[in-house]
Coordinates of C-alpha atoms and ligand atoms in Angstrom, one line a residue:
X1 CA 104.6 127.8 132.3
X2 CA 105.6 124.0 130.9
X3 CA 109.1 125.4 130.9
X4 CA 109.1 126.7 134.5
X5 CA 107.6 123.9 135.5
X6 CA 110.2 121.3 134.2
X7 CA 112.7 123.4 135.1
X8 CA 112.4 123.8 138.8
X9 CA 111.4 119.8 138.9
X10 CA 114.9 119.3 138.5
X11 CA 116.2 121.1 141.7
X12 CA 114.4 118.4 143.9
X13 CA 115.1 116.0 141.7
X14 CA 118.7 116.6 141.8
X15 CA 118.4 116.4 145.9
X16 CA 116.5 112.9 145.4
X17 CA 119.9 111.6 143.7
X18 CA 122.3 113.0 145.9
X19 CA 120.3 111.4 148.6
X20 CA 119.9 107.8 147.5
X21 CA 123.7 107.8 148.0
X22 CA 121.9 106.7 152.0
X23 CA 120.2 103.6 151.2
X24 CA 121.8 100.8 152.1
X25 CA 120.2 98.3 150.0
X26 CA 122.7 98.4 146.7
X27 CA 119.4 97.2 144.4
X28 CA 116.8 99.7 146.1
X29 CA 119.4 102.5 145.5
X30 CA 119.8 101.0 141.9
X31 CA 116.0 101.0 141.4
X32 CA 115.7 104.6 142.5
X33 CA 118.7 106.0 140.3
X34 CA 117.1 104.3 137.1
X35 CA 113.5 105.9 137.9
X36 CA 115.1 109.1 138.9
X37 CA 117.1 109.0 135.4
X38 CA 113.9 108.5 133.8
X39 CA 112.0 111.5 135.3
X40 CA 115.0 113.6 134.4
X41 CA 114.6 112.6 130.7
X42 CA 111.4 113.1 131.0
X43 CA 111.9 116.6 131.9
X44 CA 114.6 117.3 129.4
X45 CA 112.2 116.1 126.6
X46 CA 109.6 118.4 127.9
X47 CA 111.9 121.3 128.5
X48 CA 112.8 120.8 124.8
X49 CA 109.0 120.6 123.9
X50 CA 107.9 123.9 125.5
X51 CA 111.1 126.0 124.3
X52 CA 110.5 124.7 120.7
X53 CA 106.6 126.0 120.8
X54 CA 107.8 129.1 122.8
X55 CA 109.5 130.1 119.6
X56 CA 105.9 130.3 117.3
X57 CA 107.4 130.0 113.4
X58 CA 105.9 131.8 110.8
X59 CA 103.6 130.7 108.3
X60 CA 104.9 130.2 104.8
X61 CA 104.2 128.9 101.4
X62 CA 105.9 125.8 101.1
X63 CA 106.6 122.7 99.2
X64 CA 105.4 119.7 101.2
X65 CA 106.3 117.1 98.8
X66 CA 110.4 118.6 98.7
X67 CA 109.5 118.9 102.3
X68 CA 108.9 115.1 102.9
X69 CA 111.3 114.2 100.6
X70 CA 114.3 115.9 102.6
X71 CA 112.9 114.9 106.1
X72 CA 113.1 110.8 104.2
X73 CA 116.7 111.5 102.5
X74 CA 118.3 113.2 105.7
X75 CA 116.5 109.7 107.7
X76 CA 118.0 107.5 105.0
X77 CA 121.4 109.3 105.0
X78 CA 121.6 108.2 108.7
X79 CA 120.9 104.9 107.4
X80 CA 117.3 103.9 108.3
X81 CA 115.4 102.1 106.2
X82 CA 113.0 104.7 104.7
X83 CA 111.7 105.4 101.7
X84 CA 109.0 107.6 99.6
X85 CA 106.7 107.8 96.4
X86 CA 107.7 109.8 93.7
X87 CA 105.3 112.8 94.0
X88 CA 104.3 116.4 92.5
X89 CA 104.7 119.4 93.9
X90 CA 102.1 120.3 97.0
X91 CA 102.5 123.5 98.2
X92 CA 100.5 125.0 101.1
X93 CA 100.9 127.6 103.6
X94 CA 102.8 126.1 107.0
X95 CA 105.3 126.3 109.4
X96 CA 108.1 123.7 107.5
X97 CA 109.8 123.5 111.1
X98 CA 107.5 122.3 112.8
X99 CA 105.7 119.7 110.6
X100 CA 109.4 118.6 109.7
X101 CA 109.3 118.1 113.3
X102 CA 106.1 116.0 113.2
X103 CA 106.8 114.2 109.9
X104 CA 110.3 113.2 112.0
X105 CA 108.6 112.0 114.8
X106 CA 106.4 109.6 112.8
X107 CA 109.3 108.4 110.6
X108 CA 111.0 107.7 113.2
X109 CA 108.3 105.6 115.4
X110 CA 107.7 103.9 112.0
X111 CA 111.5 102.5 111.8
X112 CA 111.7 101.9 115.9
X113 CA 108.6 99.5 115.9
X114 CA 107.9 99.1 112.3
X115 CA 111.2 97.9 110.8
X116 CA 110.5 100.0 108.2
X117 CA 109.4 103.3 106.6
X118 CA 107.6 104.0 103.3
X119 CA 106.1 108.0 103.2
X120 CA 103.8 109.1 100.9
X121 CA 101.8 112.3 99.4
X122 CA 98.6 113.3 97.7
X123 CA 96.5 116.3 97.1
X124 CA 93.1 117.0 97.0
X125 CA 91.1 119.9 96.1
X126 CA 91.1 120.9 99.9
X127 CA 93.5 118.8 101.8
X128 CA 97.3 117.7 101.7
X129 CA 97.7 114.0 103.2
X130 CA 101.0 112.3 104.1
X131 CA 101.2 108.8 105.0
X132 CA 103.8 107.2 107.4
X133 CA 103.4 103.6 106.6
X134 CA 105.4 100.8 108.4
X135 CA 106.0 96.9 108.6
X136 CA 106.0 96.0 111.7
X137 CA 103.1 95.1 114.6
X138 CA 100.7 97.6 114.6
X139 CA 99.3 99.0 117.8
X140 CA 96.0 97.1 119.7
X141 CA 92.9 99.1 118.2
X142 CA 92.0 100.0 121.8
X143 CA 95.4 101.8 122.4
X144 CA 95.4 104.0 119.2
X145 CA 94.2 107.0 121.1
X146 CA 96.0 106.4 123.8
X147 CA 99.4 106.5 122.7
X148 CA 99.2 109.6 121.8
X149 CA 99.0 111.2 125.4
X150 CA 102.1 112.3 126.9
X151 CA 104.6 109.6 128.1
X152 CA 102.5 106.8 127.0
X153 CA 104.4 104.0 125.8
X154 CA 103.0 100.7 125.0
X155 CA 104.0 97.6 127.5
X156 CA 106.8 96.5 124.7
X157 CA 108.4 99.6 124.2
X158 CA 108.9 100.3 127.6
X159 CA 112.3 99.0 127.8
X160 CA 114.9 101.7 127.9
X161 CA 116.5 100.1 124.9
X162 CA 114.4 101.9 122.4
X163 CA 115.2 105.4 124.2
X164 CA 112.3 107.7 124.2
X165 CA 110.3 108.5 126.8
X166 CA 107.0 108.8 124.8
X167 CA 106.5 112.4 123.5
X168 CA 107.0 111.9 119.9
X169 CA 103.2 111.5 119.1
X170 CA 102.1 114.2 121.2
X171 CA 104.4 116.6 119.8
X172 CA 103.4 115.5 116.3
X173 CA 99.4 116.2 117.1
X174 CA 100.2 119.2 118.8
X175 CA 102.0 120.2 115.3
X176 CA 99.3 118.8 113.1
X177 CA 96.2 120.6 115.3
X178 CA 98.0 123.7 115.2
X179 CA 98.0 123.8 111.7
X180 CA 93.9 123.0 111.6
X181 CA 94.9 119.7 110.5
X182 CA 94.2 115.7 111.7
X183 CA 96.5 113.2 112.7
X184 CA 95.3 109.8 112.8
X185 CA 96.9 105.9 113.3
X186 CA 95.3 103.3 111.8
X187 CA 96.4 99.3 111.3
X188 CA 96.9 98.8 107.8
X189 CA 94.9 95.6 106.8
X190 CA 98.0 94.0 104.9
X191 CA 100.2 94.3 108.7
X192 CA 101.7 97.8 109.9
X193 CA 100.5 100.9 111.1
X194 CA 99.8 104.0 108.7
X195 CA 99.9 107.4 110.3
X196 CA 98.0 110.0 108.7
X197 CA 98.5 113.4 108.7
X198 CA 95.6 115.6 106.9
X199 CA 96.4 119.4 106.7
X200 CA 93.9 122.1 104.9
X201 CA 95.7 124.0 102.1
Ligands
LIG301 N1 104.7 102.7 114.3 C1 104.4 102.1 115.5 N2 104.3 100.8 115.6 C2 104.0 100.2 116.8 N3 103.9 100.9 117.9 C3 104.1 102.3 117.9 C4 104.4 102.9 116.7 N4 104.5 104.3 116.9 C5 104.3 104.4 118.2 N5 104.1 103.2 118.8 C6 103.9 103.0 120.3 O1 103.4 104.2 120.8 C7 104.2 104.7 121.9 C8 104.3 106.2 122.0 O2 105.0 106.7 120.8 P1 105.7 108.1 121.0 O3 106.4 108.4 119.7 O4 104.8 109.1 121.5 O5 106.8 107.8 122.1 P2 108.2 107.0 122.0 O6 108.5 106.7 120.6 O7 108.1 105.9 123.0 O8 109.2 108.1 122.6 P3 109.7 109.4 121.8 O9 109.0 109.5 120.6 O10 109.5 110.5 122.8 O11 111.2 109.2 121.5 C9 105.6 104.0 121.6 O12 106.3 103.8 122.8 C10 105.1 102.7 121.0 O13 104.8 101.8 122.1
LIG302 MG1 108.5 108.2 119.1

């Protein structure tokens, strides 16, 4: 239904650009281009979201620690700074796509506004927990739930610079909760955010 949805938005939206070639005011008709450009990303990102979950991966055992460390090499290779503990072996039953997916996402968000990337992994008798630690700002305590809803992006990210359009977290709880799991942000008390992902193994 998310993909029908976003799908036929983009008819009308289409129509909306083709008529702002009538206003007269060069700025107005600027103005609307940019915002139309936006809700076309918007869509795309969505689009992209509900096609991915559409195609529900199988559960397997896997290595979550070789895992991590691929998702941080492939990040690195592109030449972000990102890095990770030396870890053992963690292996619990998944989907890898997906929490690649996730892991990504918070990687990712962690060198946009962090500066930086440092990933982490530990067991315990019942849980596997990643950490996505960064250098940078930190988000207001009073915003940490918030960023997670769809297209929520905080006042100094709004800028188109930093591309995104404010999906990344909600695609990475929508991950973690499907796996039984908790995602969770959290200012570090030394500066940075840590996000946590919990899963049951
Ligand atoms: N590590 C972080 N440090 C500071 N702010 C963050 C961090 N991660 C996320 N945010 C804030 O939360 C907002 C929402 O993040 P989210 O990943 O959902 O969207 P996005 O990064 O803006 O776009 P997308 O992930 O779809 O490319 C970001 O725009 C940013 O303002
Ligand atoms: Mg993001």
């Amino acid at each position: 239904m998310l993909a029908a949805i976003s799908h036929d938005l983009r008819t009308p939206l289409t129509l909306l650009r083709l008529r702002t070639e009538n206003v007269e005011n060069a700025e107005e008709q600027e103005r609307m281009l940019a915002t139309i450009a936006e809700m076309d990303a918007m869509i795309a990102a969505t689009l992209a979201f509900a096609r991915g979950e559409a195609t529900a991966e199988p559960s397997r055992l896997t290595d979550v620690t070789a895992l991590l460390a691929s998702i941080v090499d492939d990040i690195a290779d592109a030449g972000m700074p990102v890095t990770m503990d030396p870890a053992a072996p963690v292996v619990c039953d998944c989907r890898p796509a997906a929490l690649r997916r996730a892991v990504s996402n918070l990687i990712d968000n962690a060198v946009k506004y962090g500066k930086a990337a440092h990933a982490a992994i530990a067991a315990t008798p019942r849980t596997v927990e990643v950490s996505i630690d960064d250098e940078g700002p930190g988000i207001p305590e009073q915003e940490l739930t918030r960023v997670f809803q769809p297209f929520y992006r905080l006042e100094d990210s709004r800028s188109r610079e930093t591309g995104g359009v404010g999906l990344g977290l909600a695609i990475a709880l929508s991950i973690v909760e499907a796996h039984g799991g908790e995602l969770t942000l959290a200012n570090r008390p030394e500066g940075g955010l840590r996000a946590h992902i919990a899963l049951p193994r």
